[in-house]
GROMACS .gro file of C-alpha atoms in nm:
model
  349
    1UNK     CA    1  15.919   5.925   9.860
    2UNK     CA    2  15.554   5.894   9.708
    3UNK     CA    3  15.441   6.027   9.337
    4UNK     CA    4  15.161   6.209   9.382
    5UNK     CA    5  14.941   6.332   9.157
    6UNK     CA    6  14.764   6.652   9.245
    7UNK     CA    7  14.437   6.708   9.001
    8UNK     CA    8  14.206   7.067   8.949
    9UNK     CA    9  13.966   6.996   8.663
   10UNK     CA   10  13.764   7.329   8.706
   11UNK     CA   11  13.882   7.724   8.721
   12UNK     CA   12  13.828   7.736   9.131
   13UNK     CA   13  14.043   7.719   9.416
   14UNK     CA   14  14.346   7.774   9.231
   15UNK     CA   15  14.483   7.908   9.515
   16UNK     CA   16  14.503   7.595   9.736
   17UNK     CA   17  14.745   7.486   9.434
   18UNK     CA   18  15.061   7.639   9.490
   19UNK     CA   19  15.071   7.531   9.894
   20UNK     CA   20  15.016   7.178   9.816
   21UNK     CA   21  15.303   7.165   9.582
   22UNK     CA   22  15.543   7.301   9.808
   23UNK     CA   23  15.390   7.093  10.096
   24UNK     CA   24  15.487   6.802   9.889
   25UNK     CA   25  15.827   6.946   9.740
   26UNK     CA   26  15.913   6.997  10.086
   27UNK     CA   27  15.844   6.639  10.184
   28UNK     CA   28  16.039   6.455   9.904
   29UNK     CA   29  15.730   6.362   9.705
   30UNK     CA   30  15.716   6.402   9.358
   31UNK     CA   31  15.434   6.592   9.185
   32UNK     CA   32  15.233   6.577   8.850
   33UNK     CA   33  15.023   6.889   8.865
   34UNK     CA   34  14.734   6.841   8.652
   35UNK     CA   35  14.464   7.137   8.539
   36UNK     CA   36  14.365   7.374   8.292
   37UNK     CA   37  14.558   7.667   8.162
   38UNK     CA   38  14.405   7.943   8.325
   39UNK     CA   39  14.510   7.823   8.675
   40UNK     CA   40  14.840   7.867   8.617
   41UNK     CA   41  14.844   8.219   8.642
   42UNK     CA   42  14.746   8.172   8.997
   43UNK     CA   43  15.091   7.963   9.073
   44UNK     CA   44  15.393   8.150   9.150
   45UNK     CA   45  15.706   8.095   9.043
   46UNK     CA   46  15.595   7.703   8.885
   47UNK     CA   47  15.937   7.592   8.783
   48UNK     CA   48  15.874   7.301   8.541
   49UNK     CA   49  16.253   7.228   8.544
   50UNK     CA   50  16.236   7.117   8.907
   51UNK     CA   51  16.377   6.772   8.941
   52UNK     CA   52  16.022   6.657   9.153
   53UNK     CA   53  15.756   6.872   8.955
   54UNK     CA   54  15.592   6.796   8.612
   55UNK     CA   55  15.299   6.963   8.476
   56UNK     CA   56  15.010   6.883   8.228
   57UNK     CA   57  14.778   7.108   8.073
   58UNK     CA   58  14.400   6.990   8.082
   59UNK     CA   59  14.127   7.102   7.838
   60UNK     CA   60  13.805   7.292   7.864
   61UNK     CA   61  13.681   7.162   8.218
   62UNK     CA   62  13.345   7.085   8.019
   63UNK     CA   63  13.348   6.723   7.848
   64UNK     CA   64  13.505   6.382   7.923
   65UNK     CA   65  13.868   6.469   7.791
   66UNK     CA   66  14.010   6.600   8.079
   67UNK     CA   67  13.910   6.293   8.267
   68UNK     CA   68  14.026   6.074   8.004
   69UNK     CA   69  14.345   6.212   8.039
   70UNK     CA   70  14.415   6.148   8.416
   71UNK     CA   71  14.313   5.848   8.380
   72UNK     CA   72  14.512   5.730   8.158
   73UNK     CA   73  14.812   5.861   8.324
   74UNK     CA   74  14.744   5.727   8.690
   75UNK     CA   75  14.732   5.368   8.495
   76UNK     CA   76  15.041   5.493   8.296
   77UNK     CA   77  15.229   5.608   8.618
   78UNK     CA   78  15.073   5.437   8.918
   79UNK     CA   79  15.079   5.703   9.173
   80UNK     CA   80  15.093   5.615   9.538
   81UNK     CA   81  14.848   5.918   9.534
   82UNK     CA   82  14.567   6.129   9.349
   83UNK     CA   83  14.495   6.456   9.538
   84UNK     CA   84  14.232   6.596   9.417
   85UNK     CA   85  14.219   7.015   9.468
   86UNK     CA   86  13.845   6.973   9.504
   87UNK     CA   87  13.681   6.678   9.586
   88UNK     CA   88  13.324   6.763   9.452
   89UNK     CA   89  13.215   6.743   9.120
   90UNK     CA   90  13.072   6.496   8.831
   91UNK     CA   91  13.405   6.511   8.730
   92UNK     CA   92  13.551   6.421   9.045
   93UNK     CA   93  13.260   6.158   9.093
   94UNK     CA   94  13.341   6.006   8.707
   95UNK     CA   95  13.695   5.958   8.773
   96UNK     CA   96  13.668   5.756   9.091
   97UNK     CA   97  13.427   5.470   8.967
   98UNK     CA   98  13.630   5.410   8.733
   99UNK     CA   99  13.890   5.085   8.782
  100UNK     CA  100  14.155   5.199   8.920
  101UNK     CA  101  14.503   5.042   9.042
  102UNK     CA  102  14.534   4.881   9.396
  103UNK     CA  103  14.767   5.072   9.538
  104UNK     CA  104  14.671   5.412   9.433
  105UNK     CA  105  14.467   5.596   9.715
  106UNK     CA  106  14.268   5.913   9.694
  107UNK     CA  107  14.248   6.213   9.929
  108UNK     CA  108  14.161   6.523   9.907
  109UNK     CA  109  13.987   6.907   9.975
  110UNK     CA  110  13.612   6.920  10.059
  111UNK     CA  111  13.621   7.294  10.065
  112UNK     CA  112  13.183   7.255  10.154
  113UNK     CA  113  13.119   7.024  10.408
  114UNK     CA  114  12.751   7.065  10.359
  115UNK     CA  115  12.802   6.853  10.021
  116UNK     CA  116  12.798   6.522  10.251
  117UNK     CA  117  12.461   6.617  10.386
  118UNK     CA  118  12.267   6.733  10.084
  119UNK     CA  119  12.426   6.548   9.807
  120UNK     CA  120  12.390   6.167   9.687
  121UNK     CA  121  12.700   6.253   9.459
  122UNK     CA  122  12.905   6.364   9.727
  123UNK     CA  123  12.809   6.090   9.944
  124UNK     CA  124  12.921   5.834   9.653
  125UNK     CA  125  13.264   6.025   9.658
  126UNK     CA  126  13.307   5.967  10.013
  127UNK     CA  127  13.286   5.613   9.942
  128UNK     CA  128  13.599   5.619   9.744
  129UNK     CA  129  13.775   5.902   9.886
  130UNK     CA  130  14.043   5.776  10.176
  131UNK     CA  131  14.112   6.085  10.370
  132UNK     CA  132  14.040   6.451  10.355
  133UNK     CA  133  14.180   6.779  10.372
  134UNK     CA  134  13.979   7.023  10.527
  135UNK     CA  135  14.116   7.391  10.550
  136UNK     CA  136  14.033   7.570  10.885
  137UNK     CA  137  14.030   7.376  11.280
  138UNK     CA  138  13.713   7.504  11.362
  139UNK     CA  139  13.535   7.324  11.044
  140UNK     CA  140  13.652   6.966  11.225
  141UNK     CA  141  13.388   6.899  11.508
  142UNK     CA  142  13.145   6.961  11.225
  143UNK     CA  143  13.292   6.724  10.951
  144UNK     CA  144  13.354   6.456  11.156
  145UNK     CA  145  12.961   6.423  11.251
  146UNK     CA  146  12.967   6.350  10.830
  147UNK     CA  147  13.235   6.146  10.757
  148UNK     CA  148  13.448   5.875  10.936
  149UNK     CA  149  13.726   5.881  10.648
  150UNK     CA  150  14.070   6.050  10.807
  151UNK     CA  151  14.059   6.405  10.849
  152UNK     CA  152  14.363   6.687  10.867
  153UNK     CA  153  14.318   7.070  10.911
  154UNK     CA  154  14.580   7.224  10.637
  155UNK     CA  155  14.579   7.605  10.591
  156UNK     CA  156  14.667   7.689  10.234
  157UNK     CA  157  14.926   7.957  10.286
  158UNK     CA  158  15.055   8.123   9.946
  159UNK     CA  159  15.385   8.247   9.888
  160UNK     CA  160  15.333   8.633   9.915
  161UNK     CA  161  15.406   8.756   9.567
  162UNK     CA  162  15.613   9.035   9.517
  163UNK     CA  163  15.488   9.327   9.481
  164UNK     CA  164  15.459   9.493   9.118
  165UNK     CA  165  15.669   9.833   9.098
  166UNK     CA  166  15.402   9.965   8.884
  167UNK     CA  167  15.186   9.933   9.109
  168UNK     CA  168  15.070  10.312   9.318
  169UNK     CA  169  15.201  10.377   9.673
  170UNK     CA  170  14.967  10.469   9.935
  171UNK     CA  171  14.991  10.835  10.025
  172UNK     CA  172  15.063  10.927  10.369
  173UNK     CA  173  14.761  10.960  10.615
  174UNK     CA  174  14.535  10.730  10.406
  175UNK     CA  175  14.385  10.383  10.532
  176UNK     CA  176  14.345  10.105  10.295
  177UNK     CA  177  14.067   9.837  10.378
  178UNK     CA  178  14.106   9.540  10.076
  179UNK     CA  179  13.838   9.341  10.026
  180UNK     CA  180  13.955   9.024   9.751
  181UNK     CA  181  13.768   8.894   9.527
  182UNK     CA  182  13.520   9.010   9.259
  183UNK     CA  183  13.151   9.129   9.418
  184UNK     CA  184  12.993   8.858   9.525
  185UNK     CA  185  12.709   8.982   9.688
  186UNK     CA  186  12.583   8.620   9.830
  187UNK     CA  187  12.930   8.606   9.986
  188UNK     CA  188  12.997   8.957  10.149
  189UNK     CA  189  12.787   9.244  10.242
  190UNK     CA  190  12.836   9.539  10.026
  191UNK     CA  191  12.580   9.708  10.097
  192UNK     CA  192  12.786   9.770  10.462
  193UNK     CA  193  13.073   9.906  10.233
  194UNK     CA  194  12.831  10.119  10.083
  195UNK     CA  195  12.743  10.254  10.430
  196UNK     CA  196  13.127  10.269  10.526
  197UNK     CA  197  13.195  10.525  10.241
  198UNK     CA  198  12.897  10.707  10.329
  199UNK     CA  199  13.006  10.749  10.679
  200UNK     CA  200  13.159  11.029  10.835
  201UNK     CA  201  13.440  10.858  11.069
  202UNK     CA  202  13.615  10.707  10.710
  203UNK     CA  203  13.675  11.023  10.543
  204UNK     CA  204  14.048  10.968  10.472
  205UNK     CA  205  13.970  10.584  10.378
  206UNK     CA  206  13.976  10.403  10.090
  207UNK     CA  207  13.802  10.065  10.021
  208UNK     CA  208  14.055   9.866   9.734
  209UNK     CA  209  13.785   9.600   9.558
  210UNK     CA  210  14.035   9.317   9.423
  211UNK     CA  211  13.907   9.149   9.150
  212UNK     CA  212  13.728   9.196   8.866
  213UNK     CA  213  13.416   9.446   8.917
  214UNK     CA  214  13.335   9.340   8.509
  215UNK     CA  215  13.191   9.025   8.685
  216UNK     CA  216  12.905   8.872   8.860
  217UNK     CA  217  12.738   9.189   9.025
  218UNK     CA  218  13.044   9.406   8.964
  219UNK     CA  219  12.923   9.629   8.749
  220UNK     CA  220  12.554   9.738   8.921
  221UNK     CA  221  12.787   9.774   9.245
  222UNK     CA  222  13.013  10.026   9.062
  223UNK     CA  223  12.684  10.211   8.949
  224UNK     CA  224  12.571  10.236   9.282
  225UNK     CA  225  12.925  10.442   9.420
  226UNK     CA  226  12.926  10.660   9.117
  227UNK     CA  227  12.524  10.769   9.205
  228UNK     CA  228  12.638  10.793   9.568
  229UNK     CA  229  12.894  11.030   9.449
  230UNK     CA  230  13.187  10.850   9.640
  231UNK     CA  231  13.362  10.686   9.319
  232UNK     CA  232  13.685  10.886   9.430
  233UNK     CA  233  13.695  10.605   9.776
  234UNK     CA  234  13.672  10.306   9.592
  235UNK     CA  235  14.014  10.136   9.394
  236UNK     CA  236  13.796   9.864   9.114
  237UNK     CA  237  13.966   9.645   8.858
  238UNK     CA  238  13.814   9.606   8.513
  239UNK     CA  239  14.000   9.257   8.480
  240UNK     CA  240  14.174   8.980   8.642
  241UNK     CA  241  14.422   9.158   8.904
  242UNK     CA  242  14.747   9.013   8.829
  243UNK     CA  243  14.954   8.846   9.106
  244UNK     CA  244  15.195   9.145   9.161
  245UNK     CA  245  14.912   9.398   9.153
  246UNK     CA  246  14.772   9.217   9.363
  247UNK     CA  247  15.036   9.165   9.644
  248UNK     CA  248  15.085   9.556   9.598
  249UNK     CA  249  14.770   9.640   9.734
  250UNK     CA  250  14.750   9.361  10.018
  251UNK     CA  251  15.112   9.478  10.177
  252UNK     CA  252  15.017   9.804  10.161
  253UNK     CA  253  14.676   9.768  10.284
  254UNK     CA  254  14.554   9.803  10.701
  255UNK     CA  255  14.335   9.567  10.721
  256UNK     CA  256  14.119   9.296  10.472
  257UNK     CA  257  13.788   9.321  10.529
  258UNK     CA  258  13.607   8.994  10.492
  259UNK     CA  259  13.230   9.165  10.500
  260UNK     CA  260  13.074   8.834  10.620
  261UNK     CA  261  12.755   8.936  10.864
  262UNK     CA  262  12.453   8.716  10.954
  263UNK     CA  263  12.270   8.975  10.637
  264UNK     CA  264  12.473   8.762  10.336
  265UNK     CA  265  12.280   8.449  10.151
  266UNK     CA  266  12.587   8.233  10.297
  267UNK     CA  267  12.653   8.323  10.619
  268UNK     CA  268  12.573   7.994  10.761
  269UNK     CA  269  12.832   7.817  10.594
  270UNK     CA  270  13.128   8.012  10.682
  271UNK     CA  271  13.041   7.903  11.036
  272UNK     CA  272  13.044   7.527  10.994
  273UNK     CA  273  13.098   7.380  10.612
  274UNK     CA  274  13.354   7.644  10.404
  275UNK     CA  275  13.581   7.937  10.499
  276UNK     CA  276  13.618   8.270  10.319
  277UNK     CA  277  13.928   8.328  10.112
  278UNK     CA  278  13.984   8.656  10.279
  279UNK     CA  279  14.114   8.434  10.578
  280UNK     CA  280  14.398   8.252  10.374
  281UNK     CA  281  14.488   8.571  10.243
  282UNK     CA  282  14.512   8.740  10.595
  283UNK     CA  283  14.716   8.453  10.718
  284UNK     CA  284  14.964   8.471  10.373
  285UNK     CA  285  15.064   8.812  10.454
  286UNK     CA  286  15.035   8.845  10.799
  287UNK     CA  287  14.702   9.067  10.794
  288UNK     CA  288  14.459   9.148  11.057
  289UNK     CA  289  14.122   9.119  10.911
  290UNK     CA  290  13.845   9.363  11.076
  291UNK     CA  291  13.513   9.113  11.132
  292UNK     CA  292  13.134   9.162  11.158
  293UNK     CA  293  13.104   9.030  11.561
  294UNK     CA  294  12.828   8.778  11.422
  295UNK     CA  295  13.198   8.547  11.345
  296UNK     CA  296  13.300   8.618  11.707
  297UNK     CA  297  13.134   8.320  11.892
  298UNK     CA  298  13.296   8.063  11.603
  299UNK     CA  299  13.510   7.824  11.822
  300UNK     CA  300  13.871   7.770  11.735
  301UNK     CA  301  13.811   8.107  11.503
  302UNK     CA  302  14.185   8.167  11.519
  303UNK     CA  303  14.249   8.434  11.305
  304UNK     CA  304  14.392   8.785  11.346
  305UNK     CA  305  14.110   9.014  11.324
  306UNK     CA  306  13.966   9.230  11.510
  307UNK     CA  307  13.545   9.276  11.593
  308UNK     CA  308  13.321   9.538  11.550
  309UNK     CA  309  12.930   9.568  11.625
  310UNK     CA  310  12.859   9.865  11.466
  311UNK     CA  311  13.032  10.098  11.173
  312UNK     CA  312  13.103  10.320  11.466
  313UNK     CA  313  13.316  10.085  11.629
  314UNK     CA  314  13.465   9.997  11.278
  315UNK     CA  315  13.505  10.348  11.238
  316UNK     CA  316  13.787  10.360  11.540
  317UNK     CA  317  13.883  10.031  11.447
  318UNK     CA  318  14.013  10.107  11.117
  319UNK     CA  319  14.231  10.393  11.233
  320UNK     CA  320  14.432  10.202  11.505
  321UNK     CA  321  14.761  10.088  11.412
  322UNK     CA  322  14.743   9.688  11.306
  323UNK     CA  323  14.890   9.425  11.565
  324UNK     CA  324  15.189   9.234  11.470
  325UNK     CA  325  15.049   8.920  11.345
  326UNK     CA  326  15.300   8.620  11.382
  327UNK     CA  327  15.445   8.473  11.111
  328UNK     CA  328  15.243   8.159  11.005
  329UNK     CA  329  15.433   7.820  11.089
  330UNK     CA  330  15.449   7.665  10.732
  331UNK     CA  331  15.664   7.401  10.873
  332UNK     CA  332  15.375   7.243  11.115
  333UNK     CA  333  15.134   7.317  10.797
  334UNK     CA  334  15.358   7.079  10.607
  335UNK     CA  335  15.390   6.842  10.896
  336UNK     CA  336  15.055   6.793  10.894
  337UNK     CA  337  14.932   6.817  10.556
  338UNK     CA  338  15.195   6.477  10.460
  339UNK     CA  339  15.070   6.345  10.827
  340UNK     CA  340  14.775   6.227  10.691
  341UNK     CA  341  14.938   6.041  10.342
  342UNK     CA  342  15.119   5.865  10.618
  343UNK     CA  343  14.828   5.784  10.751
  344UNK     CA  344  14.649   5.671  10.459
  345UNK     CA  345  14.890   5.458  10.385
  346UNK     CA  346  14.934   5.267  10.683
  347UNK     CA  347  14.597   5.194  10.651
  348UNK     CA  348  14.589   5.066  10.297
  349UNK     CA  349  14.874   4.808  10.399
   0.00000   0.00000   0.00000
């Protein structure tokens, strides 16, 4: 059994926490979670009396304290292992040139592989860093052409939360399409959603936005469905959608739409450096995500989803029952997530 420390300094990617821990729970490691407040509204169920778990709170992500504090504990403790959630950063960089014990090794998430190529900071981590995480097959041919350290695929499955009771039910004869997340309009195209409500073949439809529309571009989107006069499609949040809420909407939805077309600021990267979120989430709950065709010539693109070309063809999509997606094997997830602390390990010795 290994203690393992598993580190988030920022507010992002708190939801690659809660599969970790139970990765490692289910292995017989222990785990010090370390990060700041906020995240852990994003954990489910963290049981601080479990015999293998233990928990501290960082401060403000800005400032020196937070790193101050884990290191000053890995000295303190001596873990076999520092996982770091994300392994970008000038935190991230900070904290690994500074001494550290022998035997303690560091791995990690890059969740943007483009990092190695256009960053000198990123290319110090690497130096430091013994193996990575990476969280999606068809991202490895690319990140091995940037790094020889160790590489594992890992998908980040989340417990599906259970749904609120509060929450509405979905009237009979009406098709949900989710898209998660707050609008983001350099990561999705919503200017297609637009066009979807606008669109004759989705007239019993509804498009569920989950996450805050208060944020980023939220609010000028919002604007733009009231002048279009189709407010009454459109399910917004004016705050963080809590975890029940949000299962609520994602079991009862038909499909997730990930709105990712060759039109978005990003595109490129979701086809080689960095996945969408909208993918974990699919896989989670066992949801069939309805994709642009631009993501239909990705190799090893092994999600359940199905393509359209045009909003026709979405149009027809929407409306036929969902496939059966398989239940997602969180035992060979496991398997290989502590596969490649084994391997780290055996090298170190």
């Amino acid at each position: 059994m290994s203690n393992c420390f598993l580190v988030e300094f920022g507010d992002g990617h708190g939801e690659c926490l809660e599969p970790q821990i139970e990765y490692l729970r289910a292995s017989g490691h222990k785990v010090h979670l370390f990060c700041i407040e906020r995240q852990l509204a994003k954990i489910e169920g963290f049981d601080l009396e479990a015999e293998s778990v233990s928990l501290t709170v960082l401060p403000s992500p800005k400032g020196l304290a937070s790193i101050k504090i884990v290191f000053m504990s890995i000295w303190r403790e001596r873990p076999d292992f520092v996982i770091l959630n994300s392994t970008q950063g000038s935190r991230v960089l900070k904290l690994l040139f500074m001494p550290m014990p022998w035997k303690t090794r560091f791995v990690g998430t890059l969740h943007n592989l483009s990092k190695l190529q256009s960053s000198l900071g990123q290319k110090l981590i690497d130096c430091r860093i013994s193996g990575y995480y990476v969280l999606a097959d068809y991202l490895l041919p690319e990140f091995r052409k940037l790094t020889h350290k160790p590489l594992r695929s890992i998908m980040p499955l989340n417990k599906a939360s259970q749904a609120s009771p509060s929450s509405p039910r979905k009237p009979d004869g009406e098709i949900w399409l989710c898209v998660p997340g707050p609008v983001d309009y350099a990561r999705r195209n919503y200017n297609s959603l637009l066009q979807m409500a606008a669109h004759p073949g989705f007239k019993d439809t509804k498009f569920v936005l989950l996450g805050n529309s208060r944020v980023l571009r939220g609010d000028e989107f919002v604007g733009k469905v009231k002048q279009m006069g189709v407010a009454d499609r459109f399910i917004t949040f004016d705050a963080f959608v809590e975890p029940g809420v949000f299962s609520s909407y994602v079991r009862q939805s038909d499909y997730l739409l990930p709105l990712i077309d060759s039109s978005i600021g990003l595109c490129e990267k979701y086809k080689k450096s960095s996945i969408s979120g909208t993918f974990t989430i699919a896989e989670s709950y066992g949801k069939t995500m309805l994709c642009d065709s631009w993501l239909a010539d990705i190799k090893d693109f092994n999600y359940s989803c199905r393509f359209y070309s045009n909003l026709d063809e979405l149009a027809v999509a929407c409306y036929m029952p969902p496939p059966v997606v398989a239940h997602p094997d969180i035992e060979k997830g496991r398997e290989n997530y502590d596969s490649l602390l084994t391997l780290v390990s055996a090298k170190s010795k």
